[in-house]
Amino acid sequence: MHKKCQKRVEIGRRQFLRGSGLAAAGAAAAAMAPAGRAEAKGMTARGDYPSNRLANIKDLKVDEPMDIAYPDDDSPGVLLKLGKRVDGGAGPDGDIVAYSVMCPHKGYELEYNAEDKTLNCPGHYSRFDCEKEGQQIFGHANQSLPMFSLRIDEKGDIYAEGVDELIYGRFENIRS
Ligand code: FES
Protein backbone atom coordinates (compact mmCIF):
# COMPACT_ATOMS: atom_id res chain seq x y z
CA MET A 1 0.00 0.00 0.00
CA HIS A 2 1.17 3.52 -0.77
CA LYS A 3 2.80 5.16 2.29
CA LYS A 4 0.32 8.06 2.37
CA CYS A 5 -2.67 5.72 2.13
CA GLN A 6 -1.23 3.55 4.88
CA LYS A 7 -0.91 6.64 7.09
CA ARG A 8 -4.52 7.61 6.43
CA VAL A 9 -5.68 4.09 7.17
CA GLU A 10 -3.80 4.14 10.46
CA ILE A 11 -5.30 7.50 11.39
CA GLY A 12 -8.75 6.19 10.54
CA ARG A 13 -8.16 3.07 12.64
CA ARG A 14 -7.05 5.16 15.60
CA GLN A 15 -10.08 7.45 15.35
CA PHE A 16 -12.35 4.42 15.24
CA LEU A 17 -10.61 2.77 18.18
CA ARG A 18 -10.89 5.97 20.22
CA GLY A 19 -14.62 5.85 19.57
CA SER A 20 -14.76 2.17 20.54
CA GLY A 21 -12.87 2.94 23.74
CA LEU A 22 -15.38 5.57 24.69
CA ALA A 23 -18.23 3.21 23.97
CA ALA A 24 -16.62 0.48 26.08
CA ALA A 25 -15.98 2.86 28.95
CA GLY A 26 -19.46 4.24 28.85
CA ALA A 27 -21.04 0.86 28.02
CA ALA A 28 -24.78 0.99 28.56
CA ALA A 29 -24.84 4.63 29.56
CA ALA A 30 -23.03 5.69 26.40
CA ALA A 31 -25.15 3.46 24.22
CA MET A 32 -28.36 4.88 25.62
CA ALA A 33 -27.22 8.49 25.94
CA PRO A 34 -29.42 11.11 24.37
CA ALA A 35 -28.13 12.73 21.23
CA GLY A 36 -25.84 15.63 22.08
CA ARG A 37 -25.29 18.93 20.36
CA ALA A 38 -22.81 17.52 17.90
CA GLU A 39 -25.29 14.87 16.75
CA ALA A 40 -28.04 17.45 16.54
CA LYS A 41 -25.96 19.21 13.90
CA GLY A 42 -25.46 15.93 12.08
CA MET A 43 -21.75 15.74 12.93
CA THR A 44 -19.84 13.86 15.57
CA ALA A 45 -17.07 15.06 17.81
CA ARG A 46 -14.81 12.38 16.30
CA GLY A 47 -13.21 13.83 13.20
CA ASP A 48 -15.31 14.87 10.25
CA TYR A 49 -17.53 11.82 10.06
CA PRO A 50 -21.25 12.53 9.86
CA SER A 51 -23.66 10.98 12.35
CA ASN A 52 -26.20 9.31 10.06
CA ARG A 53 -29.28 7.47 11.26
CA LEU A 54 -29.39 4.07 9.56
CA ALA A 55 -32.39 2.32 11.14
CA ASN A 56 -33.97 1.34 14.45
CA ILE A 57 -33.06 -1.89 16.21
CA LYS A 58 -36.70 -2.99 15.76
CA ASP A 59 -36.15 -2.95 11.98
CA LEU A 60 -33.49 -5.66 12.16
CA LYS A 61 -33.88 -9.42 12.12
CA VAL A 62 -31.05 -11.90 12.61
CA ASP A 63 -29.22 -12.64 9.34
CA GLU A 64 -31.41 -10.34 7.28
CA PRO A 65 -28.97 -7.71 5.99
CA MET A 66 -30.22 -4.18 5.46
CA ASP A 67 -28.74 -2.09 2.64
CA ILE A 68 -27.30 1.20 3.84
CA ALA A 69 -24.82 3.81 2.63
CA TYR A 70 -22.18 5.58 4.71
CA PRO A 71 -20.58 8.12 4.99
CA ASP A 72 -22.32 9.19 1.75
CA ASP A 73 -24.58 7.74 -0.93
CA ASP A 74 -21.62 6.57 -3.04
CA SER A 75 -20.46 4.17 -0.35
CA PRO A 76 -22.83 1.21 -0.11
CA GLY A 77 -22.81 -0.88 3.02
CA VAL A 78 -24.76 -3.37 5.04
CA LEU A 79 -26.29 -3.29 8.52
CA LEU A 80 -26.46 -6.70 10.15
CA LYS A 81 -27.84 -8.30 13.29
CA LEU A 82 -25.72 -11.40 13.81
CA GLY A 83 -27.65 -13.01 16.67
CA LYS A 84 -24.54 -13.41 18.80
CA ARG A 85 -22.35 -10.95 20.74
CA VAL A 86 -19.21 -10.05 18.74
CA ASP A 87 -16.22 -7.72 19.04
CA GLY A 88 -17.28 -4.28 17.87
CA GLY A 89 -20.97 -5.23 18.00
CA ALA A 90 -23.47 -2.56 19.10
CA GLY A 91 -26.90 -2.71 20.74
CA PRO A 92 -28.28 -4.46 23.82
CA ASP A 93 -27.14 -7.85 22.49
CA GLY A 94 -23.80 -6.58 21.15
CA ASP A 95 -24.57 -8.20 17.81
CA ILE A 96 -25.25 -5.31 15.44
CA VAL A 97 -22.49 -4.46 12.97
CA ALA A 98 -22.14 -2.52 9.74
CA TYR A 99 -19.66 -2.82 6.91
CA SER A 100 -18.82 -1.41 3.55
CA VAL A 101 -19.84 -3.86 0.83
CA MET A 102 -17.29 -2.62 -1.69
CA CYS A 103 -14.54 -5.22 -1.90
CA PRO A 104 -11.19 -3.63 -0.96
CA HIS A 105 -9.56 -5.44 -3.92
CA LYS A 106 -11.38 -3.98 -6.93
CA GLY A 107 -14.69 -2.78 -5.60
CA TYR A 108 -17.07 -5.62 -6.52
CA GLU A 109 -20.19 -5.65 -4.36
CA LEU A 110 -20.00 -8.24 -1.58
CA GLU A 111 -22.79 -10.68 -0.77
CA TYR A 112 -23.75 -11.90 2.69
CA ASN A 113 -23.69 -15.59 3.53
CA ALA A 114 -25.76 -16.23 6.67
CA GLU A 115 -24.43 -19.78 7.07
CA ASP A 116 -20.95 -18.69 8.08
CA LYS A 117 -21.61 -14.96 8.71
CA THR A 118 -19.27 -13.81 5.96
CA LEU A 119 -19.32 -11.22 3.20
CA ASN A 120 -18.12 -12.72 -0.06
CA CYS A 121 -16.81 -11.23 -3.28
CA PRO A 122 -18.18 -12.54 -6.58
CA GLY A 123 -15.20 -10.99 -8.41
CA HIS A 124 -12.16 -12.87 -7.18
CA TYR A 125 -13.60 -14.63 -4.14
CA SER A 126 -12.21 -12.66 -1.21
CA ARG A 127 -14.09 -13.43 2.00
CA PHE A 128 -14.55 -11.33 5.15
CA ASP A 129 -15.64 -12.43 8.63
CA CYS A 130 -18.56 -10.36 9.96
CA GLU A 131 -18.02 -11.74 13.47
CA LYS A 132 -14.37 -10.59 13.50
CA GLU A 133 -14.66 -6.91 12.61
CA GLY A 134 -14.44 -7.61 8.87
CA GLN A 135 -11.20 -9.58 8.99
CA GLN A 136 -10.20 -10.94 5.60
CA ILE A 137 -10.15 -14.72 5.65
CA PHE A 138 -9.46 -15.50 1.99
CA GLY A 139 -8.57 -13.93 -1.33
CA HIS A 140 -6.87 -11.10 -3.16
CA ALA A 141 -7.87 -8.15 -1.02
CA ASN A 142 -5.05 -6.80 1.12
CA GLN A 143 -6.98 -5.24 3.96
CA SER A 144 -9.92 -6.05 6.20
CA LEU A 145 -13.33 -4.75 5.31
CA PRO A 146 -14.10 -1.18 6.40
CA MET A 147 -16.32 -1.42 9.48
CA PHE A 148 -18.70 1.41 10.35
CA SER A 149 -18.70 2.59 13.97
CA LEU A 150 -22.24 2.45 15.41
CA ARG A 151 -24.02 4.25 18.24
CA ILE A 152 -27.51 3.40 19.44
CA ASP A 153 -29.60 5.97 21.30
CA GLU A 154 -32.28 5.53 23.97
CA LYS A 155 -34.98 5.09 21.31
CA GLY A 156 -33.05 2.28 19.63
CA ASP A 157 -32.09 4.40 16.64
CA ILE A 158 -28.82 3.26 15.10
CA TYR A 159 -26.31 5.85 13.90
CA ALA A 160 -23.11 5.35 11.90
CA GLU A 161 -20.36 7.67 13.08
CA GLY A 162 -17.03 6.53 11.68
CA VAL A 163 -15.14 4.09 9.49
CA ASP A 164 -12.03 2.15 10.54
CA GLU A 165 -10.39 1.42 7.15
CA LEU A 166 -10.12 3.14 3.80
CA ILE A 167 -13.20 2.58 1.60
CA TYR A 168 -12.40 1.15 -1.84
CA GLY A 169 -11.50 3.71 -4.52
CA ARG A 170 -10.92 6.60 -2.11
CA PHE A 171 -7.90 8.53 -0.92
CA GLU A 172 -9.93 9.72 2.06
CA ASN A 173 -13.21 8.34 3.39
CA ILE A 174 -14.74 11.81 3.67
CA ARG A 175 -14.92 13.59 0.33
CA SER A 176 -14.36 17.30 0.44
S1 FES B 1 -12.82 -7.49 -6.39
FE1 FES B 1 -13.11 -8.71 -4.61
S2 FES B 1 -11.49 -10.12 -4.67
FE2 FES B 1 -11.21 -8.92 -6.44
mmCIF file of C-alpha atoms and ligand atoms in Angstrom:
data_model
loop_
_atom_site.group_PDB
_atom_site.id
_atom_site.type_symbol
_atom_site.label_atom_id
_atom_site.label_comp_id
_atom_site.label_asym_id
_atom_site.label_seq_id
_atom_site.Cartn_x
_atom_site.Cartn_y
_atom_site.Cartn_z
ATOM 1 C CA MET A 1 0.000 0.000 0.000
ATOM 2 C CA HIS A 2 1.169 3.525 -0.766
ATOM 3 C CA LYS A 3 2.800 5.156 2.286
ATOM 4 C CA LYS A 4 0.317 8.055 2.369
ATOM 5 C CA CYS A 5 -2.666 5.724 2.133
ATOM 6 C CA GLN A 6 -1.229 3.551 4.876
ATOM 7 C CA LYS A 7 -0.910 6.640 7.093
ATOM 8 C CA ARG A 8 -4.525 7.611 6.433
ATOM 9 C CA VAL A 9 -5.685 4.092 7.173
ATOM 10 C CA GLU A 10 -3.796 4.140 10.459
ATOM 11 C CA ILE A 11 -5.300 7.496 11.393
ATOM 12 C CA GLY A 12 -8.754 6.185 10.543
ATOM 13 C CA ARG A 13 -8.163 3.065 12.636
ATOM 14 C CA ARG A 14 -7.054 5.155 15.595
ATOM 15 C CA GLN A 15 -10.084 7.450 15.345
ATOM 16 C CA PHE A 16 -12.346 4.423 15.243
ATOM 17 C CA LEU A 17 -10.607 2.769 18.182
ATOM 18 C CA ARG A 18 -10.890 5.968 20.220
ATOM 19 C CA GLY A 19 -14.619 5.848 19.568
ATOM 20 C CA SER A 20 -14.763 2.172 20.543
ATOM 21 C CA GLY A 21 -12.867 2.937 23.738
ATOM 22 C CA LEU A 22 -15.381 5.571 24.690
ATOM 23 C CA ALA A 23 -18.233 3.208 23.970
ATOM 24 C CA ALA A 24 -16.619 0.484 26.077
ATOM 25 C CA ALA A 25 -15.975 2.861 28.953
ATOM 26 C CA GLY A 26 -19.459 4.244 28.854
ATOM 27 C CA ALA A 27 -21.039 0.859 28.020
ATOM 28 C CA ALA A 28 -24.783 0.987 28.562
ATOM 29 C CA ALA A 29 -24.839 4.625 29.563
ATOM 30 C CA ALA A 30 -23.034 5.695 26.399
ATOM 31 C CA ALA A 31 -25.154 3.456 24.218
ATOM 32 C CA MET A 32 -28.355 4.882 25.617
ATOM 33 C CA ALA A 33 -27.219 8.489 25.943
ATOM 34 C CA PRO A 34 -29.424 11.108 24.371
ATOM 35 C CA ALA A 35 -28.127 12.731 21.229
ATOM 36 C CA GLY A 36 -25.836 15.629 22.076
ATOM 37 C CA ARG A 37 -25.292 18.933 20.365
ATOM 38 C CA ALA A 38 -22.808 17.522 17.898
ATOM 39 C CA GLU A 39 -25.287 14.872 16.750
ATOM 40 C CA ALA A 40 -28.040 17.452 16.544
ATOM 41 C CA LYS A 41 -25.959 19.212 13.903
ATOM 42 C CA GLY A 42 -25.455 15.927 12.080
ATOM 43 C CA MET A 43 -21.749 15.741 12.926
ATOM 44 C CA THR A 44 -19.838 13.856 15.575
ATOM 45 C CA ALA A 45 -17.065 15.056 17.813
ATOM 46 C CA ARG A 46 -14.810 12.380 16.302
ATOM 47 C CA GLY A 47 -13.214 13.829 13.205
ATOM 48 C CA ASP A 48 -15.314 14.873 10.252
ATOM 49 C CA TYR A 49 -17.531 11.816 10.063
ATOM 50 C CA PRO A 50 -21.247 12.527 9.863
ATOM 51 C CA SER A 51 -23.660 10.984 12.353
ATOM 52 C CA ASN A 52 -26.197 9.306 10.063
ATOM 53 C CA ARG A 53 -29.285 7.474 11.257
ATOM 54 C CA LEU A 54 -29.393 4.070 9.556
ATOM 55 C CA ALA A 55 -32.387 2.316 11.141
ATOM 56 C CA ASN A 56 -33.966 1.344 14.445
ATOM 57 C CA ILE A 57 -33.060 -1.893 16.211
ATOM 58 C CA LYS A 58 -36.697 -2.988 15.760
ATOM 59 C CA ASP A 59 -36.147 -2.946 11.980
ATOM 60 C CA LEU A 60 -33.489 -5.656 12.157
ATOM 61 C CA LYS A 61 -33.877 -9.425 12.122
ATOM 62 C CA VAL A 62 -31.045 -11.899 12.608
ATOM 63 C CA ASP A 63 -29.221 -12.643 9.335
ATOM 64 C CA GLU A 64 -31.414 -10.342 7.276
ATOM 65 C CA PRO A 65 -28.968 -7.708 5.994
ATOM 66 C CA MET A 66 -30.223 -4.179 5.462
ATOM 67 C CA ASP A 67 -28.736 -2.091 2.643
ATOM 68 C CA ILE A 68 -27.297 1.197 3.842
ATOM 69 C CA ALA A 69 -24.823 3.812 2.631
ATOM 70 C CA TYR A 70 -22.180 5.579 4.711
ATOM 71 C CA PRO A 71 -20.577 8.121 4.989
ATOM 72 C CA ASP A 72 -22.322 9.191 1.751
ATOM 73 C CA ASP A 73 -24.583 7.744 -0.934
ATOM 74 C CA ASP A 74 -21.623 6.573 -3.040
ATOM 75 C CA SER A 75 -20.458 4.174 -0.355
ATOM 76 C CA PRO A 76 -22.831 1.206 -0.108
ATOM 77 C CA GLY A 77 -22.815 -0.881 3.025
ATOM 78 C CA VAL A 78 -24.759 -3.369 5.040
ATOM 79 C CA LEU A 79 -26.287 -3.286 8.521
ATOM 80 C CA LEU A 80 -26.461 -6.703 10.154
ATOM 81 C CA LYS A 81 -27.843 -8.298 13.292
ATOM 82 C CA LEU A 82 -25.717 -11.399 13.813
ATOM 83 C CA GLY A 83 -27.652 -13.014 16.675
ATOM 84 C CA LYS A 84 -24.538 -13.412 18.802
ATOM 85 C CA ARG A 85 -22.351 -10.954 20.743
ATOM 86 C CA VAL A 86 -19.213 -10.050 18.741
ATOM 87 C CA ASP A 87 -16.225 -7.718 19.040
ATOM 88 C CA GLY A 88 -17.276 -4.279 17.874
ATOM 89 C CA GLY A 89 -20.967 -5.230 18.004
ATOM 90 C CA ALA A 90 -23.468 -2.560 19.098
ATOM 91 C CA GLY A 91 -26.899 -2.706 20.735
ATOM 92 C CA PRO A 92 -28.281 -4.463 23.816
ATOM 93 C CA ASP A 93 -27.138 -7.853 22.488
ATOM 94 C CA GLY A 94 -23.800 -6.585 21.154
ATOM 95 C CA ASP A 95 -24.567 -8.204 17.812
ATOM 96 C CA ILE A 96 -25.251 -5.306 15.436
ATOM 97 C CA VAL A 97 -22.490 -4.462 12.968
ATOM 98 C CA ALA A 98 -22.144 -2.518 9.744
ATOM 99 C CA TYR A 99 -19.655 -2.823 6.909
ATOM 100 C CA SER A 100 -18.821 -1.409 3.549
ATOM 101 C CA VAL A 101 -19.843 -3.861 0.825
ATOM 102 C CA MET A 102 -17.286 -2.615 -1.691
ATOM 103 C CA CYS A 103 -14.541 -5.217 -1.899
ATOM 104 C CA PRO A 104 -11.191 -3.632 -0.965
ATOM 105 C CA HIS A 105 -9.556 -5.438 -3.920
ATOM 106 C CA LYS A 106 -11.378 -3.984 -6.927
ATOM 107 C CA GLY A 107 -14.688 -2.782 -5.603
ATOM 108 C CA TYR A 108 -17.074 -5.617 -6.524
ATOM 109 C CA GLU A 109 -20.188 -5.649 -4.359
ATOM 110 C CA LEU A 110 -19.996 -8.243 -1.583
ATOM 111 C CA GLU A 111 -22.785 -10.684 -0.774
ATOM 112 C CA TYR A 112 -23.746 -11.899 2.690
ATOM 113 C CA ASN A 113 -23.695 -15.593 3.532
ATOM 114 C CA ALA A 114 -25.760 -16.233 6.674
ATOM 115 C CA GLU A 115 -24.430 -19.779 7.075
ATOM 116 C CA ASP A 116 -20.950 -18.692 8.083
ATOM 117 C CA LYS A 117 -21.609 -14.956 8.710
ATOM 118 C CA THR A 118 -19.268 -13.807 5.956
ATOM 119 C CA LEU A 119 -19.319 -11.220 3.204
ATOM 120 C CA ASN A 120 -18.122 -12.721 -0.063
ATOM 121 C CA CYS A 121 -16.805 -11.233 -3.278
ATOM 122 C CA PRO A 122 -18.183 -12.539 -6.583
ATOM 123 C CA GLY A 123 -15.205 -10.989 -8.414
ATOM 124 C CA HIS A 124 -12.158 -12.868 -7.179
ATOM 125 C CA TYR A 125 -13.600 -14.634 -4.140
ATOM 126 C CA SER A 126 -12.208 -12.662 -1.214
ATOM 127 C CA ARG A 127 -14.086 -13.430 2.005
ATOM 128 C CA PHE A 128 -14.551 -11.333 5.155
ATOM 129 C CA ASP A 129 -15.643 -12.431 8.627
ATOM 130 C CA CYS A 130 -18.563 -10.364 9.958
ATOM 131 C CA GLU A 131 -18.022 -11.738 13.472
ATOM 132 C CA LYS A 132 -14.372 -10.594 13.504
ATOM 133 C CA GLU A 133 -14.658 -6.910 12.610
ATOM 134 C CA GLY A 134 -14.443 -7.608 8.872
ATOM 135 C CA GLN A 135 -11.203 -9.576 8.986
ATOM 136 C CA GLN A 136 -10.198 -10.939 5.596
ATOM 137 C CA ILE A 137 -10.150 -14.722 5.655
ATOM 138 C CA PHE A 138 -9.465 -15.500 1.994
ATOM 139 C CA GLY A 139 -8.568 -13.934 -1.334
ATOM 140 C CA HIS A 140 -6.870 -11.100 -3.159
ATOM 141 C CA ALA A 141 -7.865 -8.154 -1.016
ATOM 142 C CA ASN A 142 -5.046 -6.803 1.119
ATOM 143 C CA GLN A 143 -6.980 -5.245 3.963
ATOM 144 C CA SER A 144 -9.915 -6.046 6.198
ATOM 145 C CA LEU A 145 -13.331 -4.754 5.309
ATOM 146 C CA PRO A 146 -14.103 -1.184 6.398
ATOM 147 C CA MET A 147 -16.319 -1.418 9.475
ATOM 148 C CA PHE A 148 -18.696 1.413 10.351
ATOM 149 C CA SER A 149 -18.705 2.591 13.969
ATOM 150 C CA LEU A 150 -22.239 2.451 15.405
ATOM 151 C CA ARG A 151 -24.023 4.250 18.239
ATOM 152 C CA ILE A 152 -27.511 3.401 19.444
ATOM 153 C CA ASP A 153 -29.596 5.967 21.304
ATOM 154 C CA GLU A 154 -32.281 5.529 23.971
ATOM 155 C CA LYS A 155 -34.979 5.086 21.306
ATOM 156 C CA GLY A 156 -33.054 2.282 19.632
ATOM 157 C CA ASP A 157 -32.090 4.403 16.641
ATOM 158 C CA ILE A 158 -28.815 3.262 15.099
ATOM 159 C CA TYR A 159 -26.308 5.853 13.896
ATOM 160 C CA ALA A 160 -23.115 5.346 11.900
ATOM 161 C CA GLU A 161 -20.359 7.666 13.085
ATOM 162 C CA GLY A 162 -17.030 6.531 11.684
ATOM 163 C CA VAL A 163 -15.138 4.086 9.490
ATOM 164 C CA ASP A 164 -12.028 2.145 10.538
ATOM 165 C CA GLU A 165 -10.392 1.422 7.147
ATOM 166 C CA LEU A 166 -10.115 3.139 3.798
ATOM 167 C CA ILE A 167 -13.200 2.578 1.601
ATOM 168 C CA TYR A 168 -12.405 1.151 -1.840
ATOM 169 C CA GLY A 169 -11.496 3.706 -4.516
ATOM 170 C CA ARG A 170 -10.924 6.603 -2.111
ATOM 171 C CA PHE A 171 -7.900 8.527 -0.922
ATOM 172 C CA GLU A 172 -9.933 9.721 2.057
ATOM 173 C CA ASN A 173 -13.210 8.341 3.393
ATOM 174 C CA ILE A 174 -14.744 11.812 3.666
ATOM 175 C CA ARG A 175 -14.921 13.587 0.334
ATOM 176 C CA SER A 176 -14.361 17.295 0.443
HETATM 177 S S1 FES B 1 -12.824 -7.485 -6.387
HETATM 178 FE FE1 FES B 1 -13.107 -8.709 -4.611
HETATM 179 S S2 FES B 1 -11.493 -10.124 -4.665
HETATM 180 FE FE2 FES B 1 -11.209 -8.924 -6.437
#
